[in-house]
mmCIF file of C-alpha atoms in Angstrom:
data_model
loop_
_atom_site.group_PDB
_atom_site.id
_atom_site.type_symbol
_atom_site.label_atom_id
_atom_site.label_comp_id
_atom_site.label_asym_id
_atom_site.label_seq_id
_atom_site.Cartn_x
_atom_site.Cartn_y
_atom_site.Cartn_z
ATOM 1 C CA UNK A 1 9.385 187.661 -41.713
ATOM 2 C CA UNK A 2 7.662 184.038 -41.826
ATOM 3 C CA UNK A 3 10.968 182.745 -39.560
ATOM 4 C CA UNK A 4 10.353 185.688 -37.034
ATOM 5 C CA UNK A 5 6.901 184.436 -36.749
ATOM 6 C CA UNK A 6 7.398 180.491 -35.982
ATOM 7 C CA UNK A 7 10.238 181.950 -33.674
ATOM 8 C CA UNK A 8 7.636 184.190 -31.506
ATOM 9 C CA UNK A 9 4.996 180.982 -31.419
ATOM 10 C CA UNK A 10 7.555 178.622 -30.486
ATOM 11 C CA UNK A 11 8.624 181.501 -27.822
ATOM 12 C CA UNK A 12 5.648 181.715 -26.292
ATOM 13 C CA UNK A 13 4.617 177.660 -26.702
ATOM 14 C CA UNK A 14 7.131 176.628 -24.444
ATOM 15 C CA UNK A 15 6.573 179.585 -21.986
ATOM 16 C CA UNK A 16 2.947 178.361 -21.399
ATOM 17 C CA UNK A 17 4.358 174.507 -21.084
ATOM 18 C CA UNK A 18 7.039 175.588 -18.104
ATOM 19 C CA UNK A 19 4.041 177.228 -16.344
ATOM 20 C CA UNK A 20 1.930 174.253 -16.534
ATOM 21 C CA UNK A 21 4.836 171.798 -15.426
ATOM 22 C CA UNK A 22 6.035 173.813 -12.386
ATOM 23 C CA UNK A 23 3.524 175.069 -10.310
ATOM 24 C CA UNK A 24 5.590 176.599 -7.035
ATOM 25 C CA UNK A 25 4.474 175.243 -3.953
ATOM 26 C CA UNK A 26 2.692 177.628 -1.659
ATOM 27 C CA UNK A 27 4.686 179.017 1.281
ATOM 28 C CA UNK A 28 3.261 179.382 4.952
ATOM 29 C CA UNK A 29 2.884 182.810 5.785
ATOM 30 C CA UNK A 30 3.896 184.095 9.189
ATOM 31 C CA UNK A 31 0.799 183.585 11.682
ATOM 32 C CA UNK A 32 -1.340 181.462 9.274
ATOM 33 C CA UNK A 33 -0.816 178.550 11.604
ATOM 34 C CA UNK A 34 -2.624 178.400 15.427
ATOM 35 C CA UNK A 35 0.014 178.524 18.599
ATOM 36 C CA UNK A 36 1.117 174.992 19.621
ATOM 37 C CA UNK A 37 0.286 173.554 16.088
ATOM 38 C CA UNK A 38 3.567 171.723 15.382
ATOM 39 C CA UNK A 39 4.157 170.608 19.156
ATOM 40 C CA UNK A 40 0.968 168.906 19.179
ATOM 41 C CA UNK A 41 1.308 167.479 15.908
ATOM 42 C CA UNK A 42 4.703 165.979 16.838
ATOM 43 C CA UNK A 43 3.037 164.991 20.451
ATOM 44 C CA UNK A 44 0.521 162.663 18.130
ATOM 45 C CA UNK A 45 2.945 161.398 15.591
ATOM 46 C CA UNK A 46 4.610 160.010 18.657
ATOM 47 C CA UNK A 47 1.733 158.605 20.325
ATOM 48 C CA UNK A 48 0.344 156.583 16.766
ATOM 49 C CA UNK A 49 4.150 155.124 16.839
ATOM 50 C CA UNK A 50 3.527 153.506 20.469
ATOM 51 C CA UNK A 51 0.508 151.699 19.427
ATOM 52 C CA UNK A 52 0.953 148.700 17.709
ATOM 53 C CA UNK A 53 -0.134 148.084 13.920
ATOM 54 C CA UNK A 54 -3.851 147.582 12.794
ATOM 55 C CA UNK A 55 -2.674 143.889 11.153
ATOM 56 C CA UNK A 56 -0.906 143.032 13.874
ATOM 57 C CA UNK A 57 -3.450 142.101 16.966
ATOM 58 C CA UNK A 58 -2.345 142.168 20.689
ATOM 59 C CA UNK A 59 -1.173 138.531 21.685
ATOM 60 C CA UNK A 60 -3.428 138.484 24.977
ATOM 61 C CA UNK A 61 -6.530 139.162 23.009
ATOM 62 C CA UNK A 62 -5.869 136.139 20.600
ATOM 63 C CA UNK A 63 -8.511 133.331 21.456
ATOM 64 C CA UNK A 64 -6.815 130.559 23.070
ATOM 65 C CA UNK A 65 -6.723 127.333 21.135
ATOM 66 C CA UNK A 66 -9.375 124.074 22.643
ATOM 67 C CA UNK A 67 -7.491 121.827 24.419
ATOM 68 C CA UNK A 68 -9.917 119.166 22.972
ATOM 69 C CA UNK A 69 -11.784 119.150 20.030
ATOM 70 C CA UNK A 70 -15.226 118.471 21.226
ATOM 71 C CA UNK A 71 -16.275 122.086 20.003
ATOM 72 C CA UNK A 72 -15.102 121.096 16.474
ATOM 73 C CA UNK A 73 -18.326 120.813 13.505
ATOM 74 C CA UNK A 74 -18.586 117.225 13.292
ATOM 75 C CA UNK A 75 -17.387 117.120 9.533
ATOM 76 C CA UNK A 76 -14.072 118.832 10.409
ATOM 77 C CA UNK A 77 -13.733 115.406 13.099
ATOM 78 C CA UNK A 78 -14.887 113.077 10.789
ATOM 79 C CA UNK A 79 -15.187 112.118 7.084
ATOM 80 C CA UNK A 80 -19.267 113.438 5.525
ATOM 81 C CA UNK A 81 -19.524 112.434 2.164
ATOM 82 C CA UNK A 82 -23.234 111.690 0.613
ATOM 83 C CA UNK A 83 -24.864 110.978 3.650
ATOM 84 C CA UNK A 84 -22.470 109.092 5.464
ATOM 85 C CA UNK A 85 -20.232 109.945 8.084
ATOM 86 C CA UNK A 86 -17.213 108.307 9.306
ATOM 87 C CA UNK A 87 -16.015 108.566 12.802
ATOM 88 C CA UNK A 88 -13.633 106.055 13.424
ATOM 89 C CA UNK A 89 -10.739 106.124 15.567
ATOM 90 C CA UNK A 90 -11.298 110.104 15.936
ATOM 91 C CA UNK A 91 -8.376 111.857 17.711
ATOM 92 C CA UNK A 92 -9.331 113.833 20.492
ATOM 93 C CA UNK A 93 -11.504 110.847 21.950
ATOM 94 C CA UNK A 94 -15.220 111.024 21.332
ATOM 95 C CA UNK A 95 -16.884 109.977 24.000
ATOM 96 C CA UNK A 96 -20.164 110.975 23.049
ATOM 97 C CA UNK A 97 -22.473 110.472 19.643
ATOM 98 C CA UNK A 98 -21.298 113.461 17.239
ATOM 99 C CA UNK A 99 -23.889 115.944 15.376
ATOM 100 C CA UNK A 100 -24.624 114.618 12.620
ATOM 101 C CA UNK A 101 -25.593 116.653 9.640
ATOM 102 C CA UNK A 102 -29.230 116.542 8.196
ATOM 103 C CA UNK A 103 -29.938 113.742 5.721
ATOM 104 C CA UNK A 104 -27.415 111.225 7.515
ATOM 105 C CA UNK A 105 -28.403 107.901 6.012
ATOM 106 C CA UNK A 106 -25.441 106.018 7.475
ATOM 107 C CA UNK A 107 -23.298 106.473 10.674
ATOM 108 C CA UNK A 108 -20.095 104.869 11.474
ATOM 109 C CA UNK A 109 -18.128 105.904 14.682
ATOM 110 C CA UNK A 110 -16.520 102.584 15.443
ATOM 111 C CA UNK A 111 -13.942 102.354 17.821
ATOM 112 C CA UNK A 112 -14.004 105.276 19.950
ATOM 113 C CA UNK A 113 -14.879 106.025 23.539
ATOM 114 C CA UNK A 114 -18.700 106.454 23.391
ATOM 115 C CA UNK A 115 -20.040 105.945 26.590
ATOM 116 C CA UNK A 116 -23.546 106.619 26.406
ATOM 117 C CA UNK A 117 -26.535 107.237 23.755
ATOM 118 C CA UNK A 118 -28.507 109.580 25.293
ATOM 119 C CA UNK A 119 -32.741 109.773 24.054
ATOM 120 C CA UNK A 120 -31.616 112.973 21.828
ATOM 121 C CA UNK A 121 -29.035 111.772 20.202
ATOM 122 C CA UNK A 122 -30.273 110.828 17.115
ATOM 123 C CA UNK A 123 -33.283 112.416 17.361
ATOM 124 C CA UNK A 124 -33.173 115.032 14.427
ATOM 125 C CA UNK A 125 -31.872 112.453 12.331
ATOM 126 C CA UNK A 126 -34.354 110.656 11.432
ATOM 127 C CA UNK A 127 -33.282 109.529 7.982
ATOM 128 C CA UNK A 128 -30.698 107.235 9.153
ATOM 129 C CA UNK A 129 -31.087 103.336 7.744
ATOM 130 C CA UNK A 130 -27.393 102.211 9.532
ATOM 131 C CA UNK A 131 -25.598 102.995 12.491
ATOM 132 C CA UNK A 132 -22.551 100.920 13.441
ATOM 133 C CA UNK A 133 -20.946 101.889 17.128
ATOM 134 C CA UNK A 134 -18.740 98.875 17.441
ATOM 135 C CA UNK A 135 -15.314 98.895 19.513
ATOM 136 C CA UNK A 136 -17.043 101.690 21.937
ATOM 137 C CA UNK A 137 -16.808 101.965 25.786
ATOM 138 C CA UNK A 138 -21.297 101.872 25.506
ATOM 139 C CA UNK A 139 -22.803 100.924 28.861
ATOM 140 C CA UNK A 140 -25.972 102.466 28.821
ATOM 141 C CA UNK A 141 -28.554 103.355 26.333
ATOM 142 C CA UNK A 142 -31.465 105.600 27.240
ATOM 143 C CA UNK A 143 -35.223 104.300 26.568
ATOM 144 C CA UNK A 144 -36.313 105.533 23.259
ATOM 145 C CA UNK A 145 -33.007 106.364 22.131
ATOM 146 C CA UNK A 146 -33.718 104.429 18.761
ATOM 147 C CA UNK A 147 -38.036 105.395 18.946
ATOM 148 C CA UNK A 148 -37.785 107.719 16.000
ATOM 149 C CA UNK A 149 -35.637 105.799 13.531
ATOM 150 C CA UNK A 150 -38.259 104.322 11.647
ATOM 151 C CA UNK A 151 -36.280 104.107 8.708
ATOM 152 C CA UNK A 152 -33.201 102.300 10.456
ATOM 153 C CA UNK A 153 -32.681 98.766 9.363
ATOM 154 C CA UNK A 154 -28.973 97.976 10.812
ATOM 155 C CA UNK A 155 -27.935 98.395 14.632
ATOM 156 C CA UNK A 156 -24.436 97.762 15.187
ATOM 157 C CA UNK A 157 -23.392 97.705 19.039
ATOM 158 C CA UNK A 158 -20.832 94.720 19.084
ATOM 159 C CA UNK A 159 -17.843 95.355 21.537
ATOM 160 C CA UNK A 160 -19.215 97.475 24.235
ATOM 161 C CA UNK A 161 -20.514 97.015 27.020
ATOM 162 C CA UNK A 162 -24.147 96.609 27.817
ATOM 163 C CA UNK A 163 -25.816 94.795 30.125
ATOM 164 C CA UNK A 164 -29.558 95.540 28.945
ATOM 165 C CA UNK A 165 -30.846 96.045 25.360
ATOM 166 C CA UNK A 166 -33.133 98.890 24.481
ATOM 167 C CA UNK A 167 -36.092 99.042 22.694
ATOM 168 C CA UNK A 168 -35.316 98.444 18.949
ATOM 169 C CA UNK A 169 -36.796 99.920 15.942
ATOM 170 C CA UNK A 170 -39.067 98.117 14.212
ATOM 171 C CA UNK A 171 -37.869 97.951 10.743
ATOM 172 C CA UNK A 172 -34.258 96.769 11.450
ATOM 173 C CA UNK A 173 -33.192 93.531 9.276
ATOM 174 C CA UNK A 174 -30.001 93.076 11.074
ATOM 175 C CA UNK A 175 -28.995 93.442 14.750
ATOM 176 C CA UNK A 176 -25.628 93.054 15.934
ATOM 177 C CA UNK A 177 -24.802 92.985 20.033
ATOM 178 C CA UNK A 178 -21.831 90.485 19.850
ATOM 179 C CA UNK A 179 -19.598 90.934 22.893
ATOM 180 C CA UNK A 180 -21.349 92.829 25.638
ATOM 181 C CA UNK A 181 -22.201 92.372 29.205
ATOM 182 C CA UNK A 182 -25.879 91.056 28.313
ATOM 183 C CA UNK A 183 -27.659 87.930 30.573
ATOM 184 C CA UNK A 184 -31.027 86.899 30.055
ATOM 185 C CA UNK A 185 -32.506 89.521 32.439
ATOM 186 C CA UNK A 186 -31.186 92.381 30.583
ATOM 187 C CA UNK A 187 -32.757 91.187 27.359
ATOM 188 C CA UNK A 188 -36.565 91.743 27.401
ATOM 189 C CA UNK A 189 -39.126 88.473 26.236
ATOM 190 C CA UNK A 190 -40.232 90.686 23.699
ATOM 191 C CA UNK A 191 -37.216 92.877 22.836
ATOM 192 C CA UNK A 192 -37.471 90.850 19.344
ATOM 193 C CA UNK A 193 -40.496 90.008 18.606
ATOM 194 C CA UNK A 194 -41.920 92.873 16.744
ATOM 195 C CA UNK A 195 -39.089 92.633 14.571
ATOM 196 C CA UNK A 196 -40.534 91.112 11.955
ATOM 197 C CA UNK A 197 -37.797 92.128 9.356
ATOM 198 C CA UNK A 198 -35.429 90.773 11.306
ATOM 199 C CA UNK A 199 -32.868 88.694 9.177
ATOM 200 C CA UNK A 200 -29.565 88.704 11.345
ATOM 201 C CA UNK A 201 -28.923 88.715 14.905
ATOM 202 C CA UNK A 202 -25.769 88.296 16.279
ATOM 203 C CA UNK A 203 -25.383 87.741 20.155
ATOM 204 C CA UNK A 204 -22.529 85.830 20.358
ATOM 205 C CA UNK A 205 -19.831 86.297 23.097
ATOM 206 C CA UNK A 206 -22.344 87.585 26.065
ATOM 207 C CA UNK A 207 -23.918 85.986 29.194
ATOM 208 C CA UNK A 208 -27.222 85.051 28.515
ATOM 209 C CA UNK A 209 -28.228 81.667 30.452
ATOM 210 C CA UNK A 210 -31.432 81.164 27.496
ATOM 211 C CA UNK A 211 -32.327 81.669 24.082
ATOM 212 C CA UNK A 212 -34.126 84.908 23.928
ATOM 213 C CA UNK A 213 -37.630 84.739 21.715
ATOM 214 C CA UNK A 214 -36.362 84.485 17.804
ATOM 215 C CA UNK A 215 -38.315 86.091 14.988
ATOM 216 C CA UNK A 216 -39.607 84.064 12.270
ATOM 217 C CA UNK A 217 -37.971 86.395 9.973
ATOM 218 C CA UNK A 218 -34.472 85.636 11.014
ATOM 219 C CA UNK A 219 -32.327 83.620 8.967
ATOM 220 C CA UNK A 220 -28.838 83.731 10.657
ATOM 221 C CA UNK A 221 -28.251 83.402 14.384
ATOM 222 C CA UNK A 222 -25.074 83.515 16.329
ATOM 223 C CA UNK A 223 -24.814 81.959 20.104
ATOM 224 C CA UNK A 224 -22.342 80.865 20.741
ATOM 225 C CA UNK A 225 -19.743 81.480 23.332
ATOM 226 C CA UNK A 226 -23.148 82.099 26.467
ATOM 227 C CA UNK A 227 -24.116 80.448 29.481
ATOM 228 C CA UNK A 228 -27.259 78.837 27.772
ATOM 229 C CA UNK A 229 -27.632 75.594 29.505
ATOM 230 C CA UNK A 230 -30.796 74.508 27.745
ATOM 231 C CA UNK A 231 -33.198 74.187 25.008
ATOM 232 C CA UNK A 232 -36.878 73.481 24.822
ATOM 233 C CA UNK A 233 -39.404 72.156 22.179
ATOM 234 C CA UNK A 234 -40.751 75.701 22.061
ATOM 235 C CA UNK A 235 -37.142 77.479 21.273
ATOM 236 C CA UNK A 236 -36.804 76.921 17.627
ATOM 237 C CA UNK A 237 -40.205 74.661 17.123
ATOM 238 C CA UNK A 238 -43.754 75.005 18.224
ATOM 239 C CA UNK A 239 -45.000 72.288 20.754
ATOM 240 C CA UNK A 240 -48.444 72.575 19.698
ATOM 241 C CA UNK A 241 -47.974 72.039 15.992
ATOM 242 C CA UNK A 242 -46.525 68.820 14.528
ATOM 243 C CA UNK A 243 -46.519 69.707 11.208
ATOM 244 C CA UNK A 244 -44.942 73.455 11.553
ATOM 245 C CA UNK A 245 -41.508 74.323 9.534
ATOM 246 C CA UNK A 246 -39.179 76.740 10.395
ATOM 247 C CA UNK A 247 -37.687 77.080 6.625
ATOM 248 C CA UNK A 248 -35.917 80.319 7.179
ATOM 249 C CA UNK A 249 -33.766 79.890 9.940
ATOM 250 C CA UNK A 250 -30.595 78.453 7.574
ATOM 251 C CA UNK A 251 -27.959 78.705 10.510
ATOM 252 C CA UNK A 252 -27.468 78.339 14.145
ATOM 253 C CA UNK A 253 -24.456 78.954 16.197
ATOM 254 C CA UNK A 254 -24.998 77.371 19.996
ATOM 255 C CA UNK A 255 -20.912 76.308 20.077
ATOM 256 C CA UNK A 256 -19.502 77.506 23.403
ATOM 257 C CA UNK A 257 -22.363 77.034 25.430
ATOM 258 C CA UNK A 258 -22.992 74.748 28.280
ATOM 259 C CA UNK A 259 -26.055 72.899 27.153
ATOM 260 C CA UNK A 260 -25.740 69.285 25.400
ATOM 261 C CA UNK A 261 -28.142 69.552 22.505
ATOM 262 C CA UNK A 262 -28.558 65.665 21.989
ATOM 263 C CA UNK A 263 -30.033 65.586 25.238
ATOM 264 C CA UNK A 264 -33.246 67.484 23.341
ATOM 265 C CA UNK A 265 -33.701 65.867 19.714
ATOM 266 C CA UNK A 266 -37.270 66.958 19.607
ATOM 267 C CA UNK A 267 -36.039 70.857 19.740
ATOM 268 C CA UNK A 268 -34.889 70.617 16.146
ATOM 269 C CA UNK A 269 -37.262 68.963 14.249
ATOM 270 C CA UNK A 270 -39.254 71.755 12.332
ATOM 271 C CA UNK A 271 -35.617 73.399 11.509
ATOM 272 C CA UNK A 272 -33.504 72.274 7.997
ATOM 273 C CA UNK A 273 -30.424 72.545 9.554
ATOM 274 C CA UNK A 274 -28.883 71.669 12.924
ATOM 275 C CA UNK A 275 -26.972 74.146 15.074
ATOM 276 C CA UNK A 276 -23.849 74.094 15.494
ATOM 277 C CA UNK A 277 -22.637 73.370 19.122
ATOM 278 C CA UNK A 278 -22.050 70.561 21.661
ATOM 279 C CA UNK A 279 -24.073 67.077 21.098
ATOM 280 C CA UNK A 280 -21.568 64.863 23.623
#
């Protein structure tokens, strides 16, 4: 009796289990469907074929890659690490000054194909204390392009190819125009002279027929390689004080230049040191 009862519970166990695990499908019954269901639905399965996949985006709507990369962020150009940026040699040509990040303390884009600093240029960036634009194609600079630098204290614009100097920012220490275009007309009497930070000023390799007003501040200045055909008592000394010394001034560079400087001994005489030049 106890068999025949686990045999009629395992009986009906397993009947329960088959009708949980197969469940029959249901069947379409004649008319539940609307007339022209399955043409249409075979009309759309062909059309969704003929269009080409979602990830897979029509060739003549891709953007078209810059022939140049003057659209480029400047960082992606040039190297920006802790508020410097390097722009030298940059490949496509820059021929203008790049947009430089906020906070840009120190800018060097030597060697490219600037052609002009324009009065904006560096006008947001007003934290920068160096810019160095040597080996550039530079022939004009527009007034005030440097008025709102007050924190800048080197200029480097050697190897382009001025022909007139700007207004400079006060605060700079050293100034560096070596190998330009620039005479004596294209250099202001007073494009110096508020400098009074001034330490180095380099313009060697130029045109310039006289020795533009020096600072007292400066300590180092190159040149040579001019047209400067003469000196006076007032270019280094002061005519009208005998007993005045020029102490800082530790090294002059007049070699290249037309003028004879033993023909004016009493140019020199409030200086420690000599220039370096021509004296026969």
């Amino acid at each position: 009796m106890k068999a025949l009862l686990i045999t009629c519970l395992l009986a009906l166990w397993l009947t329960a289990a088959s009708a949980r695990t197969f469940v029959p499908e249901p069947r379409l019954r004649p008319g539940s469907l609307p007339n022209g269901y399955i043409s249409e639905y075979l009309k759309s399965r062909r059309a969704r074929r003929a269009l080409p996949p979602a990830d897979e985006p029509d060739a003549s709507m891709a953007p078209k890659e810059s022939d140049s990369g003057a659209d480029l962020p400047t960082c992606l150009l040039c190297v920006c690490l802790s508020g410097s940026v390097y722009c030298e040699e940059v490949s496509p040509d820059m021929t203008s000054v790049p947009l430089l990040p906020k906070e840009t303390a120190y800018l060097y884009a030597r060697f490219n194909k600037i052609k002009k600093i324009g009065k904006n240029d560096f006008g947001d960036t007003v934290t920068l204390k160096r810019i160095d634009l040597t080996g550039n194609v530079i022939s004009e600079i527009d007034d005030g392009a440097f008025s709102k630098l007050t924190l800048l204290e080197e200029l480097s614009l050697a190897e382009n190819r001025l022909v007139k100097l700007p207004a400079l920012p006060a605060k700079l220490t050293s100034f560096n125009a070596n190998s330009n275009l620039l005479k004596t007309k294209g250099v202001k009497a007073n494009a110096f002279k508020k400098l009074t930070s001034l330490a180095n000023l380099y313009l060697a390799n130029n045109q310039l027929e006289a020795v533009p007003f020096i600072p007292e501040s400066v300590r180092i200045l190159h040149l040579q390689d001019n047209n400067i055909t003469e000196v006076n008592v007032d270019t280094f000394c002061k005519s009208d004080n005998s007993y005045y010394l020029r102490l800082s001034l530790s090294e002059v560079r007049m070699d290249g230049n037309p003028v004879v400087l033993s023909k004016y001994p009493d140019s020199f005489t409030c200086m420690k040191v000599l220039p370096v030049g021509r004296y026969r």
